[in-house]
PDB file of C-alpha atoms in Angstrom:
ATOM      1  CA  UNK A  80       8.166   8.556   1.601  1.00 52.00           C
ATOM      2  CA  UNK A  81       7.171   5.487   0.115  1.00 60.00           C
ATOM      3  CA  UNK A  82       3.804   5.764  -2.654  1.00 60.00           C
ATOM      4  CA  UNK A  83       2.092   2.235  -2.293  1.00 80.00           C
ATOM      5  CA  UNK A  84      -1.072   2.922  -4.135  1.00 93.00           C
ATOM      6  CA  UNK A  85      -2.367   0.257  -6.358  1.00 96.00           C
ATOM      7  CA  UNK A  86      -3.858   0.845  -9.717  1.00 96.00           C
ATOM      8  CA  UNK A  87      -6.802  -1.556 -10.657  1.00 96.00           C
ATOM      9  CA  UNK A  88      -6.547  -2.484 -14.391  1.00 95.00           C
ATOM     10  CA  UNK A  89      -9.273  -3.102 -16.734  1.00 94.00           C
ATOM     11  CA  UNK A  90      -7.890  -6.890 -16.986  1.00 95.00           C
ATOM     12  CA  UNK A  91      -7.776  -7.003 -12.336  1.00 96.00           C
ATOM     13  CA  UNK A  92     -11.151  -8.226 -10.647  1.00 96.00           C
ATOM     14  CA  UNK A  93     -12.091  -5.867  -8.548  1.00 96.00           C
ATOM     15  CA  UNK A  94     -13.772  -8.133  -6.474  1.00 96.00           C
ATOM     16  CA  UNK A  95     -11.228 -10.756  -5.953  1.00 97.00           C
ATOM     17  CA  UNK A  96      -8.540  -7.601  -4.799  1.00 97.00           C
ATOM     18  CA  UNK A  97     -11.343  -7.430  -1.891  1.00 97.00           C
ATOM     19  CA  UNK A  98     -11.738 -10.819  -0.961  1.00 97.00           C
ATOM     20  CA  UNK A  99      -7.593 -11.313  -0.630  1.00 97.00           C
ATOM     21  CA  UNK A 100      -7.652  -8.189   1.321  1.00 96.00           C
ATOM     22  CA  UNK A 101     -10.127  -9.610   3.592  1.00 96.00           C
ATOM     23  CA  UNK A 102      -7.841 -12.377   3.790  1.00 96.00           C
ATOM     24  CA  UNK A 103      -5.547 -10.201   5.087  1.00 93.00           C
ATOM     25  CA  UNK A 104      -7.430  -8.421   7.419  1.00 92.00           C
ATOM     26  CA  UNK A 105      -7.130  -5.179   5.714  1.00 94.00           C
ATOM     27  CA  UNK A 106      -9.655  -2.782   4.515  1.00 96.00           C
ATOM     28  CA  UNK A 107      -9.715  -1.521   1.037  1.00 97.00           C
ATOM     29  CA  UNK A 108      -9.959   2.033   0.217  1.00 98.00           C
ATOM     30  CA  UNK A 109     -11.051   2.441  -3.933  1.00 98.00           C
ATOM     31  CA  UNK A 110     -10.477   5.711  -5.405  1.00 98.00           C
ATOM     32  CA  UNK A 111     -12.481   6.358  -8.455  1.00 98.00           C
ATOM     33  CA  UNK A 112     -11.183   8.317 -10.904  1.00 98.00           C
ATOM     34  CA  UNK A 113     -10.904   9.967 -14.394  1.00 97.00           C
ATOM     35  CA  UNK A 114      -7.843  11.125 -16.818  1.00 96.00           C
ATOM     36  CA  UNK A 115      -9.957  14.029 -17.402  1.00 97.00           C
ATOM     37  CA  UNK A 116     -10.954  15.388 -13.752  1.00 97.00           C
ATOM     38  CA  UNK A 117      -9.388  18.057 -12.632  1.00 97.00           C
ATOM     39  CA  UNK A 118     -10.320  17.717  -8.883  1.00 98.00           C
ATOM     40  CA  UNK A 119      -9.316  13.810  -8.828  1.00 97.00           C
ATOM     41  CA  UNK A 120      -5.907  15.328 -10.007  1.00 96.00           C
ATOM     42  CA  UNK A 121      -5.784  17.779  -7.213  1.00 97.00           C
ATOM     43  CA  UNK A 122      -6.613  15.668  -4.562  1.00 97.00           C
ATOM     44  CA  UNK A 123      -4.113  13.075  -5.385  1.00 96.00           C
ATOM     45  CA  UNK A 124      -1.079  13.958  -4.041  1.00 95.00           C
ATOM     46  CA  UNK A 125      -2.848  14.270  -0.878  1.00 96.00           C
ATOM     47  CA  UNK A 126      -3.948  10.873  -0.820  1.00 96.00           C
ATOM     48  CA  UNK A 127      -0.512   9.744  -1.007  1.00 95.00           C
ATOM     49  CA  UNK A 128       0.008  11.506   2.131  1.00 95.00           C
ATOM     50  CA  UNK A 129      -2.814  10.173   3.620  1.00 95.00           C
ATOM     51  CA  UNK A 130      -2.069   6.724   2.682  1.00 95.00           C
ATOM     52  CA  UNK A 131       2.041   6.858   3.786  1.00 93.00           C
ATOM     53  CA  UNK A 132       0.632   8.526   7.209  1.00 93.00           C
ATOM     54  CA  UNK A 133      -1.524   5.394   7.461  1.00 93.00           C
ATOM     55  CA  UNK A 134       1.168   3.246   7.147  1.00 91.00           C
ATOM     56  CA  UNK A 135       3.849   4.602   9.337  1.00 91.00           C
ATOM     57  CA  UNK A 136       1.046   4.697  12.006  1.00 90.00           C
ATOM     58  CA  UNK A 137       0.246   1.224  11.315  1.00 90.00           C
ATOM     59  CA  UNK A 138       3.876  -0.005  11.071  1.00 88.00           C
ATOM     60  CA  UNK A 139       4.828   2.386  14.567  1.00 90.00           C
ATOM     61  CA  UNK A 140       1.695   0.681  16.443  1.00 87.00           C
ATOM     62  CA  UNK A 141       2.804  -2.904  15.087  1.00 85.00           C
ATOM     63  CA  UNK A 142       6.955  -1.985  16.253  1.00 86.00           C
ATOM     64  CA  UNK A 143       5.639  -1.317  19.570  1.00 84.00           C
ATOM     65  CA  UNK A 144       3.156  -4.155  19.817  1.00 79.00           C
ATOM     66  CA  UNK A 145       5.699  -6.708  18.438  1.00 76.00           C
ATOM     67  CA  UNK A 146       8.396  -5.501  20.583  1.00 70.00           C
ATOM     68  CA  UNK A 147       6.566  -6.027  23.906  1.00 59.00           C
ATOM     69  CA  UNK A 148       8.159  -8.757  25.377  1.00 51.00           C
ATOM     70  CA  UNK A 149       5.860  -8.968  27.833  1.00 48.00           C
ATOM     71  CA  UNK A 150       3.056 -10.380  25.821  1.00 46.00           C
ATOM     72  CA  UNK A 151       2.062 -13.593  26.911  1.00 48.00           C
ATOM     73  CA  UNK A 152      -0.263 -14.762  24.423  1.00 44.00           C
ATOM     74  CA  UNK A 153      -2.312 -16.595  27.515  1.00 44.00           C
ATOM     75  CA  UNK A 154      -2.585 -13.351  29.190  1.00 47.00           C
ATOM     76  CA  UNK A 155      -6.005 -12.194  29.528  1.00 44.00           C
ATOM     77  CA  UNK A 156      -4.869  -8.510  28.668  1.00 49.00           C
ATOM     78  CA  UNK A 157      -2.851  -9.811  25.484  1.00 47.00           C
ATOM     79  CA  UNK A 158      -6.139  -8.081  23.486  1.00 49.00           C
ATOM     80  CA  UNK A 159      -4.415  -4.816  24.467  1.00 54.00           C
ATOM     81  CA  UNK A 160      -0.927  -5.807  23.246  1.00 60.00           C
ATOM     82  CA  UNK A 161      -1.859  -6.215  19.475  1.00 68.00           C
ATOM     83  CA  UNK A 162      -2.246  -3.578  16.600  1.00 73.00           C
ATOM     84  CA  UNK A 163      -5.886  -1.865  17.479  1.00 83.00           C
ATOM     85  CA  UNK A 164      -5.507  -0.842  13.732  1.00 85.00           C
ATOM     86  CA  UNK A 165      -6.113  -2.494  10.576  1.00 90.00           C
ATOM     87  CA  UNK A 166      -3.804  -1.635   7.675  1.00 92.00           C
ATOM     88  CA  UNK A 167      -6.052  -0.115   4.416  1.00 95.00           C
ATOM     89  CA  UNK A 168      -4.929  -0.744   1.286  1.00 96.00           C
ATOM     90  CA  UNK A 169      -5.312   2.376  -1.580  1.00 97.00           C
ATOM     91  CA  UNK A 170      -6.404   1.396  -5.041  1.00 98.00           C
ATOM     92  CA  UNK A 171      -6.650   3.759  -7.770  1.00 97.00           C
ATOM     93  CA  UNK A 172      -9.783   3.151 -10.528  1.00 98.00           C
ATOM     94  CA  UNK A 173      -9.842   4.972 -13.622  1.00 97.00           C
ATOM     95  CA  UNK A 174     -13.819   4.711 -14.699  1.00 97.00           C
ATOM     96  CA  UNK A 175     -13.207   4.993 -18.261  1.00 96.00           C
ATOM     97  CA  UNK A 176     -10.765   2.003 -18.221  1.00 95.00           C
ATOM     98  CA  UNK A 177     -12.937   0.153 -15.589  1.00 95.00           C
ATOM     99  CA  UNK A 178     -16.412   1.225 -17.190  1.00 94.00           C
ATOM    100  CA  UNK A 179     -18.082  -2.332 -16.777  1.00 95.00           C
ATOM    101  CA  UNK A 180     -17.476  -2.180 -12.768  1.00 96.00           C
ATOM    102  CA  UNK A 181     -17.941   1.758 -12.432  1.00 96.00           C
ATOM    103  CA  UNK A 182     -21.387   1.386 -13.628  1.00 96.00           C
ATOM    104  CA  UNK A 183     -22.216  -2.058 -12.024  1.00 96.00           C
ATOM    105  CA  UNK A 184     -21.448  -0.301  -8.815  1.00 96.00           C
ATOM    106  CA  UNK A 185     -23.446   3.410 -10.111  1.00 96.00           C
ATOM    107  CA  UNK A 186     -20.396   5.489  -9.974  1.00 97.00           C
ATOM    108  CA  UNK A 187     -21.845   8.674 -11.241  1.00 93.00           C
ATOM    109  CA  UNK A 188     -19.224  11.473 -10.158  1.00 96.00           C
ATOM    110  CA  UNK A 189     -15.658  11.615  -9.766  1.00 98.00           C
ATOM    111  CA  UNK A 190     -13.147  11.414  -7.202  1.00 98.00           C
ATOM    112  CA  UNK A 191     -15.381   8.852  -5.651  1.00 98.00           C
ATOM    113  CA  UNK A 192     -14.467   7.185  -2.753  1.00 98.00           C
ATOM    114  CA  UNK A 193     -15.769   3.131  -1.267  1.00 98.00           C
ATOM    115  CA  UNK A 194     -14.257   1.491   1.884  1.00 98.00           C
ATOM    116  CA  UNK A 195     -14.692  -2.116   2.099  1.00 98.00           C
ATOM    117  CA  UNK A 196     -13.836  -4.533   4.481  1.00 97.00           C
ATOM    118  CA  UNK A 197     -14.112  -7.290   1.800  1.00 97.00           C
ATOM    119  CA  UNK A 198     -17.091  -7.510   0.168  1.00 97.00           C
ATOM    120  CA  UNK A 199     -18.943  -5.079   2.584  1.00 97.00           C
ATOM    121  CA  UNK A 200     -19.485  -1.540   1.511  1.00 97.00           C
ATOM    122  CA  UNK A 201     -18.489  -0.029   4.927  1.00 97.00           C
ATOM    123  CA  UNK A 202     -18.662   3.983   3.922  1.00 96.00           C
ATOM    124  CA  UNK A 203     -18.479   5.794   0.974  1.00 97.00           C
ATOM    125  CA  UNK A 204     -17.968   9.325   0.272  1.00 97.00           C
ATOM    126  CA  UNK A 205     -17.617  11.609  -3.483  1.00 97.00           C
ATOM    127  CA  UNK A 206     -15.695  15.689  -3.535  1.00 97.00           C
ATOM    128  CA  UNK A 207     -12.154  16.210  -3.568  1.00 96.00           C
ATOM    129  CA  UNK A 208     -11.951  16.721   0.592  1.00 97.00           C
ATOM    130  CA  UNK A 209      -9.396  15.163   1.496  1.00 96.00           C
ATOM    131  CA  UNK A 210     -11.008  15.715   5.708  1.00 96.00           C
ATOM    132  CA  UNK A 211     -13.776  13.408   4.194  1.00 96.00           C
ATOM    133  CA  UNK A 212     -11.783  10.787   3.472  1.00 97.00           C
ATOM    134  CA  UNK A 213      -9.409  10.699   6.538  1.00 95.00           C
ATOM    135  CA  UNK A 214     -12.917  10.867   8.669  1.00 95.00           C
ATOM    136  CA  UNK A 215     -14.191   7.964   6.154  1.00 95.00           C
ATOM    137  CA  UNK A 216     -10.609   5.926   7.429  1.00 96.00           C
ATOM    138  CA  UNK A 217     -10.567   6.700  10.571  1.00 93.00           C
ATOM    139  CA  UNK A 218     -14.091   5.695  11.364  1.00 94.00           C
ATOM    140  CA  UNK A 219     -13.735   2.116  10.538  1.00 94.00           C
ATOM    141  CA  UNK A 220      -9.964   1.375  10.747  1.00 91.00           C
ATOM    142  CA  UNK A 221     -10.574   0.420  14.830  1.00 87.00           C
ATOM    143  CA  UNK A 222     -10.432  -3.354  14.726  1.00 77.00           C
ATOM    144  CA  UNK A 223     -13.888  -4.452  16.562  1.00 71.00           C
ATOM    145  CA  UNK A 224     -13.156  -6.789  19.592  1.00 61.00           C
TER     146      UNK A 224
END
């Protein structure tokens, strides 16, 4: 399996990564994080298998939907034929190297964990439960018709 997640450097704007995703009609997962935690440390490996679930789901769902020939894109039912999922993109912040944006947003405890869809703060969740942040995902990923 393929590891996609993105590190956010001190030099990256945080809020321009969101806006491009938006672009792209993906959500944005950012995982806040220390050097120093233990638990952020623990839970990471598992968030790589999160995230490469995610995607084959995405990329199976968007195989079948693409290979439909059926679709008729002035069918009334074409709705049904596209991707009900929206890809979510993993970014990895280290607080102490991303201080400025940590504490503009009150990050107080790590792993911390903020889904946006852009700008929007959609859900958030802190702990090193990995059940948490699947819930988090799978709550929003839905694409709203």
């Amino acid at each position: 399996m393929i590891n996609y997640m993105k590190i956010i450097e001190s030099s990256d704007n945080p809020i321009e990564i969101l806006k491009n995703d938006k672009k792209e009609n993906s959500l944005s997962l950012y995982y806040f994080t220390a050097s120093w935690c233990g638990p952020c440390k623990r839970i990471f490996p598992s968030l790589l298998d999160l995230e490469n679930k995610l995607k084959e789901q995405y990329n199976k769902l968007e195989e079948e939907t693409s290979s439909d020939e059926s679709t008729d894109l002035s069918d009334t039912d074409s709705e049904d034929k596209i991707n009900p999922l929206r890809k979510v993109v993993f970014y990895k912040i280290d607080i102490n190297e991303n201080d400025e944006y940590s504490d503009s947003l009150n990050i107080k405890s790590v792993p911390t964990f903020h889904l946006y869809d852009g700008e929007e703060l959609l859900d958030q969740t802190t702990g090193a439960n990995i059940q948490k942040i699947g819930e988090l995902i799978t709550n929003n990923i839905k694409i709203k018709k």
